[in-house]
Amino acid sequence: MLKELEELKTKAVSELDGIDNLGDLEKWRVRYLGRKGSLTTVLRGLGTLSVEERRTVGAVANELKATLESGLQQKQEALKTQNLVDTIEQTRIDVTLPGYPVSIGRLHPTTRTLREVCSVFSSMGFQVVEGPEVEWDYYNFEALNIPQDHPARDMWATFWVDTEGAGRSRLLRTHTSPMQIRLMEKTRPPVRAVVPGKVYRYEATDATHEFMFYQVEGLAVDKGITMGDLKGTLFEFARRLFGAERKARFRCDYFPFVEPGVEMAIDCFVCQGAGCRLCSNTGWIEILGAGMVHPDVLRRVDYDPDVYTGFAFGMGVERIPLLKYGIDDIRLFYSNDLRFLKQF
Ligand code: YSA
């Protein structure tokens, strides 16, 4: 029996030495010290021995039990400490590593241009106001001398929101000019304002045309305002935005709400005026329509055209970065291609 205990000790201690995880340690405990474990079975069998044998074998068996229990406890503590060290190792952060770069956002080229345009006009004494994108037929057309069935409506074929009948239908505004009426209805002269905002047109898109784009409307009404003021203001604007070396051109144009009407164009940056695909072989890119506010428009808002005169203009905002940065397709602005947008 003593020999059996000696062998059991050798085996148990050597197995315990080789254990490197808590799962195996538990199995070891059950194998030797559990209810049906090897040592427990020996201890239970002591009753069958003679008194003399029981004394000797009992003492050795109890000593072995104490040895195994203390070995178990030491191993448990060692493995727990090792586990903790492993966890710390695995979750350790190297604070000396470089951090992830934070990508910095930037303003969309249209937003930058809008701010630039508004700041030039602010410096000339114009206030900046905004208006609704869903507009009444009355403000978008009727009040601007474009009644139902007027051919000028054709060039602004558009997105209707609802159609309740003459003057009471609503649409996505086709230009920012309705704000001329809204402004004059609310204020008495002198008026000097610019209106940035989105406009919408049912348009076949190409390199210079989008179906949604931005305009900045300008309006100045006072006593004694002339065509010379309009030209001076817009040429100064072009000089500040494009630089003195770029050419600006004024030409007659027709808009029902001005008399006379003009368009302003800047020489094409791609072909320097020689003619190319971007400028439709004209050498010029139109950036705005303008003119002297029509007397009927002034009368409609209760301004006396014999006392007050005014000029107005409406410019295409995307055409400005097109000309300034040499972008050859307006559709790039809203196609959300980061390779394009990150250049600004
Ligand atoms: C005219 C006289 C005034 O007293 C006041 C305003 C105006 C402008 C008028 N309301 C208007 O919208 N004229 S426009 O149709 O010729 O557009 C003005 C400018 O918007 C154009 O010169 C062009 O630069 C830009 N534009 C027009 N259609 C566009 C466009 N830009 C991008 N995509 C389109 N589809």
XYZ file of C-alpha atoms and ligand atoms in Angstrom:
379
model
C 0.000 0.000 0.000
C 2.893 2.328 0.843
C 4.474 1.563 -2.511
C 1.189 2.344 -4.257
C 1.061 5.716 -2.495
C 4.650 6.460 -3.472
C 3.847 5.778 -7.169
C 0.692 7.874 -6.950
C 2.711 10.770 -5.545
C 5.358 10.557 -8.277
C 2.720 10.459 -11.019
C 0.555 13.240 -9.569
C 3.467 15.603 -8.948
C 4.950 15.070 -12.384
C 1.571 15.645 -14.091
C 1.038 18.768 -12.016
C 4.394 20.159 -13.148
C 3.397 19.792 -16.805
C 0.034 21.629 -16.492
C -0.088 25.066 -18.102
C -3.776 26.019 -17.993
C -6.621 26.186 -15.496
C -8.807 23.709 -17.430
C -6.224 20.910 -17.222
C -5.563 21.786 -13.577
C -9.227 21.207 -12.720
C -9.139 17.835 -14.487
C -6.015 16.942 -12.471
C -7.780 17.903 -9.212
C -10.762 15.693 -10.029
C -8.448 12.833 -11.004
C -6.562 12.789 -7.686
C -8.499 14.741 -5.094
C -12.096 14.523 -6.420
C -14.806 12.388 -4.785
C -13.807 9.408 -6.891
C -10.164 10.532 -7.280
C -7.228 8.107 -6.801
C -6.105 9.484 -3.432
C -9.637 9.770 -2.087
C -10.207 6.100 -2.950
C -7.044 5.119 -1.006
C -8.165 7.135 1.996
C -11.607 5.520 1.908
C -9.983 2.068 1.852
C -8.031 2.670 5.078
C -10.908 1.145 7.074
C -10.150 -2.296 5.652
C -6.570 -2.260 7.038
C -5.363 -3.483 10.402
C -4.933 -0.865 13.144
C -1.163 -0.954 12.781
C -1.217 -0.586 8.985
C -3.903 2.056 9.204
C -1.709 4.195 11.430
C 1.320 4.038 9.086
C -0.522 4.184 5.753
C -2.981 6.804 7.058
C -0.153 9.123 8.060
C 1.530 8.813 4.643
C -1.782 9.208 2.759
C -2.741 12.333 4.737
C 0.685 13.826 4.155
C 0.319 13.120 0.436
C -3.116 14.743 0.429
C -1.644 17.884 2.051
C 1.221 17.912 -0.503
C -1.160 17.601 -3.459
C -3.560 20.256 -2.110
C -0.755 22.743 -1.536
C 0.702 21.952 -5.010
C -2.758 22.556 -6.473
C -3.080 25.919 -4.746
C 0.367 27.087 -5.831
C -0.291 26.049 -9.412
C -3.652 27.840 -9.401
C -2.059 31.079 -8.273
C 0.779 30.785 -10.768
C -1.610 30.173 -13.678
C -3.883 33.073 -12.675
C -0.924 35.435 -12.523
C 0.260 34.177 -15.920
C -3.236 34.724 -17.383
C -3.232 38.308 -16.155
C 0.193 38.942 -17.643
C -0.953 37.460 -20.974
C -4.032 39.676 -21.015
C -1.978 42.769 -20.298
C 0.444 41.778 -23.054
C -2.356 41.296 -25.548
C -4.094 44.560 -24.785
C -1.015 46.675 -24.391
C -1.007 49.936 -26.362
C 2.173 51.360 -27.765
C 1.689 55.027 -27.040
C 4.727 55.904 -29.109
C 3.096 54.713 -32.378
C 1.908 57.536 -34.669
C -1.900 58.117 -34.463
C -4.394 57.688 -37.302
C -4.454 60.851 -39.422
C -7.698 62.858 -39.072
C -8.910 63.858 -42.519
C -9.848 67.506 -42.532
C -13.006 68.499 -44.396
C -13.063 71.324 -46.878
C -15.628 73.595 -48.439
C -17.260 72.546 -51.690
C -16.048 74.710 -54.614
C -19.594 76.033 -55.059
C -19.770 77.132 -51.401
C -16.384 78.828 -51.695
C -17.506 80.655 -54.829
C -20.816 81.718 -53.264
C -18.926 83.172 -50.309
C -16.444 84.915 -52.585
C -19.198 86.438 -54.771
C -21.230 87.585 -51.761
C -18.179 89.103 -50.129
C -17.332 91.148 -53.271
C -20.893 92.525 -53.415
C -21.026 93.089 -49.637
C -17.948 95.261 -49.971
C -19.891 97.321 -52.556
C -22.772 97.884 -50.136
C -25.137 95.030 -51.124
C -26.864 93.076 -48.359
C -27.152 89.275 -48.655
C -30.633 87.689 -48.400
C -32.112 84.287 -49.197
C -35.491 83.136 -50.497
C -37.653 80.019 -50.970
C -36.691 77.294 -53.434
C -40.327 76.237 -53.898
C -41.864 79.312 -55.474
C -45.275 80.531 -56.614
C -45.844 80.809 -60.350
C -46.663 84.468 -59.654
C -43.176 85.352 -58.379
C -41.247 83.075 -60.733
C -43.101 84.208 -63.881
C -46.160 86.481 -63.709
C -44.674 89.328 -61.661
C -41.616 89.252 -63.951
C -43.706 89.986 -67.064
C -43.896 86.314 -68.065
C -47.644 85.545 -68.181
C -49.143 82.121 -68.993
C -48.314 81.039 -72.558
C -45.482 83.582 -72.875
C -42.744 82.004 -75.046
C -40.102 82.925 -72.427
C -41.568 80.134 -70.246
C -40.288 77.603 -72.768
C -36.669 78.245 -71.903
C -37.527 77.645 -68.244
C -39.556 74.437 -68.725
C -39.373 73.112 -65.196
C -40.362 70.997 -62.202
C -43.899 71.751 -61.016
C -44.795 70.970 -57.433
C -48.526 71.531 -57.858
C -50.701 73.187 -60.461
C -53.692 74.907 -58.917
C -54.304 77.278 -61.814
C -53.204 80.667 -63.101
C -50.698 82.321 -60.753
C -51.397 79.863 -57.932
C -49.226 76.979 -59.051
C -45.951 76.173 -57.339
C -42.657 75.056 -58.814
C -38.987 74.621 -57.997
C -37.785 78.107 -58.868
C -36.038 78.307 -62.233
C -34.014 81.395 -61.318
C -33.387 83.642 -58.323
C -35.180 86.592 -59.982
C -38.475 86.000 -58.053
C -36.580 87.392 -55.052
C -36.464 90.776 -56.822
C -40.244 91.007 -56.377
C -40.264 89.638 -52.824
C -37.565 92.131 -51.822
C -39.258 95.141 -53.389
C -42.657 94.194 -51.940
C -41.096 94.355 -48.473
C -38.811 97.402 -48.787
C -38.891 100.927 -50.109
C -35.945 102.206 -52.148
C -33.016 102.422 -51.954
C -32.550 98.643 -52.376
C -29.199 96.953 -52.802
C -29.153 93.184 -52.313
C -27.713 89.939 -53.601
C -29.552 86.623 -53.308
C -27.568 83.362 -53.481
C -29.485 80.095 -53.892
C -30.313 76.911 -55.780
C -32.397 76.876 -58.939
C -33.821 74.005 -60.984
C -34.483 73.480 -64.669
C -35.771 70.619 -66.771
C -32.556 70.716 -68.750
C -30.570 68.417 -71.027
C -27.239 68.465 -69.189
C -23.912 69.099 -70.909
C -20.473 70.528 -70.042
C -21.943 73.907 -69.022
C -25.538 72.989 -68.066
C -26.863 71.211 -64.962
C -30.507 70.648 -64.003
C -29.788 71.985 -60.507
C -27.326 74.803 -60.125
C -26.747 77.966 -58.106
C -27.413 81.554 -59.038
C -26.697 84.831 -57.342
C -29.290 87.488 -58.068
C -28.419 91.147 -57.696
C -30.778 94.103 -57.423
C -30.147 97.826 -56.980
C -32.994 100.349 -57.098
C -32.673 104.025 -56.313
C -33.094 107.458 -57.826
C -30.850 108.008 -60.830
C -29.468 104.492 -61.316
C -28.280 103.999 -64.902
C -26.922 101.351 -67.246
C -23.481 102.841 -66.488
C -23.896 101.770 -62.849
C -24.797 98.238 -63.947
C -21.787 97.996 -66.240
C -19.408 99.545 -63.701
C -20.594 97.208 -60.921
C -20.341 94.037 -63.004
C -16.990 94.881 -64.599
C -15.534 95.617 -61.168
C -16.951 92.298 -59.942
C -15.335 90.462 -62.900
C -12.014 92.213 -62.312
C -11.974 91.199 -58.633
C -12.989 87.617 -59.264
C -11.128 86.738 -62.449
C -8.282 89.274 -62.456
C -7.650 92.268 -64.705
C -6.150 90.180 -67.510
C -9.427 88.326 -68.287
C -11.756 89.833 -70.886
C -15.414 90.546 -70.095
C -18.037 91.127 -72.771
C -21.436 92.852 -72.572
C -24.005 92.033 -75.273
C -27.694 92.707 -75.844
C -30.006 89.985 -74.598
C -33.688 89.609 -73.943
C -35.383 89.046 -70.597
C -39.037 90.100 -70.231
C -38.361 91.742 -66.854
C -35.641 94.179 -67.992
C -35.402 96.937 -70.559
C -32.778 96.980 -71.984
C -31.376 93.504 -71.308
C -27.798 92.251 -71.558
C -25.692 89.168 -71.024
C -22.159 89.181 -69.737
C -19.531 86.651 -70.802
C -15.876 86.025 -69.917
C -13.320 84.828 -72.477
C -12.957 81.042 -72.448
C -9.997 79.879 -70.348
C -9.489 76.719 -72.412
C -9.075 78.245 -75.862
C -8.351 81.863 -74.795
C -11.192 83.003 -77.049
C -10.265 80.951 -80.117
C -13.255 78.567 -79.824
C -13.521 75.046 -78.356
C -15.994 72.394 -77.123
C -16.474 74.061 -73.734
C -17.449 77.452 -75.144
C -19.346 75.906 -78.086
C -16.770 77.456 -80.412
C -17.732 81.011 -79.460
C -14.618 81.873 -77.439
C -16.842 83.152 -74.592
C -18.606 81.628 -71.580
C -21.764 83.397 -70.489
C -21.928 83.958 -66.759
C -24.939 86.177 -66.253
C -28.018 87.875 -67.584
C -28.787 91.454 -66.510
C -30.534 94.685 -67.396
C -32.430 97.736 -66.198
C -35.499 96.710 -64.192
C -38.579 96.959 -66.434
C -40.937 99.858 -65.514
C -43.899 97.420 -65.341
C -42.035 95.348 -62.737
C -41.420 98.491 -60.669
C -45.086 99.502 -60.975
C -46.214 96.046 -59.843
C -44.479 96.553 -56.498
C -45.656 100.118 -56.195
C -42.373 101.805 -57.092
C -42.839 104.872 -59.323
C -40.682 104.278 -62.459
C -40.584 108.012 -63.099
C -38.781 108.470 -59.782
C -36.850 105.238 -59.356
C -34.752 103.171 -61.705
C -32.742 100.055 -61.023
C -30.543 97.331 -62.415
C -30.624 93.609 -61.792
C -28.544 90.608 -62.722
C -28.569 86.833 -62.252
C -25.322 84.893 -62.512
C -24.583 81.168 -62.802
C -22.339 80.383 -59.843
C -20.715 77.136 -61.096
C -19.595 78.889 -64.276
C -17.229 81.007 -62.127
C -14.995 78.153 -60.793
C -15.282 76.648 -64.276
C -13.553 79.755 -65.585
C -11.255 80.331 -62.634
C -9.835 76.850 -62.121
C -10.074 75.519 -65.663
C -12.720 72.840 -64.951
C -14.049 71.588 -68.247
C -17.338 69.987 -67.151
C -19.949 71.452 -64.776
C -21.324 67.955 -64.030
C -18.214 67.239 -61.939
C -19.509 69.579 -59.221
C -22.360 67.334 -58.108
C -21.185 63.840 -59.052
C -19.576 63.467 -55.584
C -16.239 62.233 -56.887
C -13.785 62.872 -54.042
C -10.839 62.860 -56.451
C -12.335 66.002 -57.957
C -13.562 67.627 -54.745
C -10.283 67.129 -52.845
C -8.492 69.418 -55.261
C -10.161 72.488 -53.797
C -31.617 88.552 -66.133
C -31.980 89.865 -65.965
C -32.155 90.338 -64.689
O -32.555 91.651 -64.504
C -31.931 89.566 -63.582
C -31.572 88.211 -63.747
C -31.408 87.743 -65.014
C -31.033 86.319 -65.215
C -32.237 85.419 -65.444
N -33.043 85.295 -64.269
C -31.718 84.059 -65.833
O -31.880 83.085 -65.117
N -31.055 84.052 -66.979
S -30.329 82.747 -67.577
O -31.308 81.727 -67.833
O -29.586 83.143 -68.741
O -29.368 82.220 -66.457
C -28.427 83.087 -65.856
C -27.076 82.407 -65.769
O -27.211 81.157 -65.123
C -26.487 82.070 -67.122
O -25.804 83.178 -67.645
C -25.550 80.941 -66.789
O -24.350 81.449 -66.262
C -26.285 80.234 -65.688
N -27.031 79.069 -66.189
C -28.138 79.058 -66.928
N -28.559 77.823 -67.150
C -27.672 77.006 -66.506
C -26.703 77.810 -65.894
N -25.686 77.278 -65.191
C -25.647 75.945 -65.079
N -26.555 75.101 -65.630
C -27.584 75.588 -66.342
N -28.472 74.765 -66.841
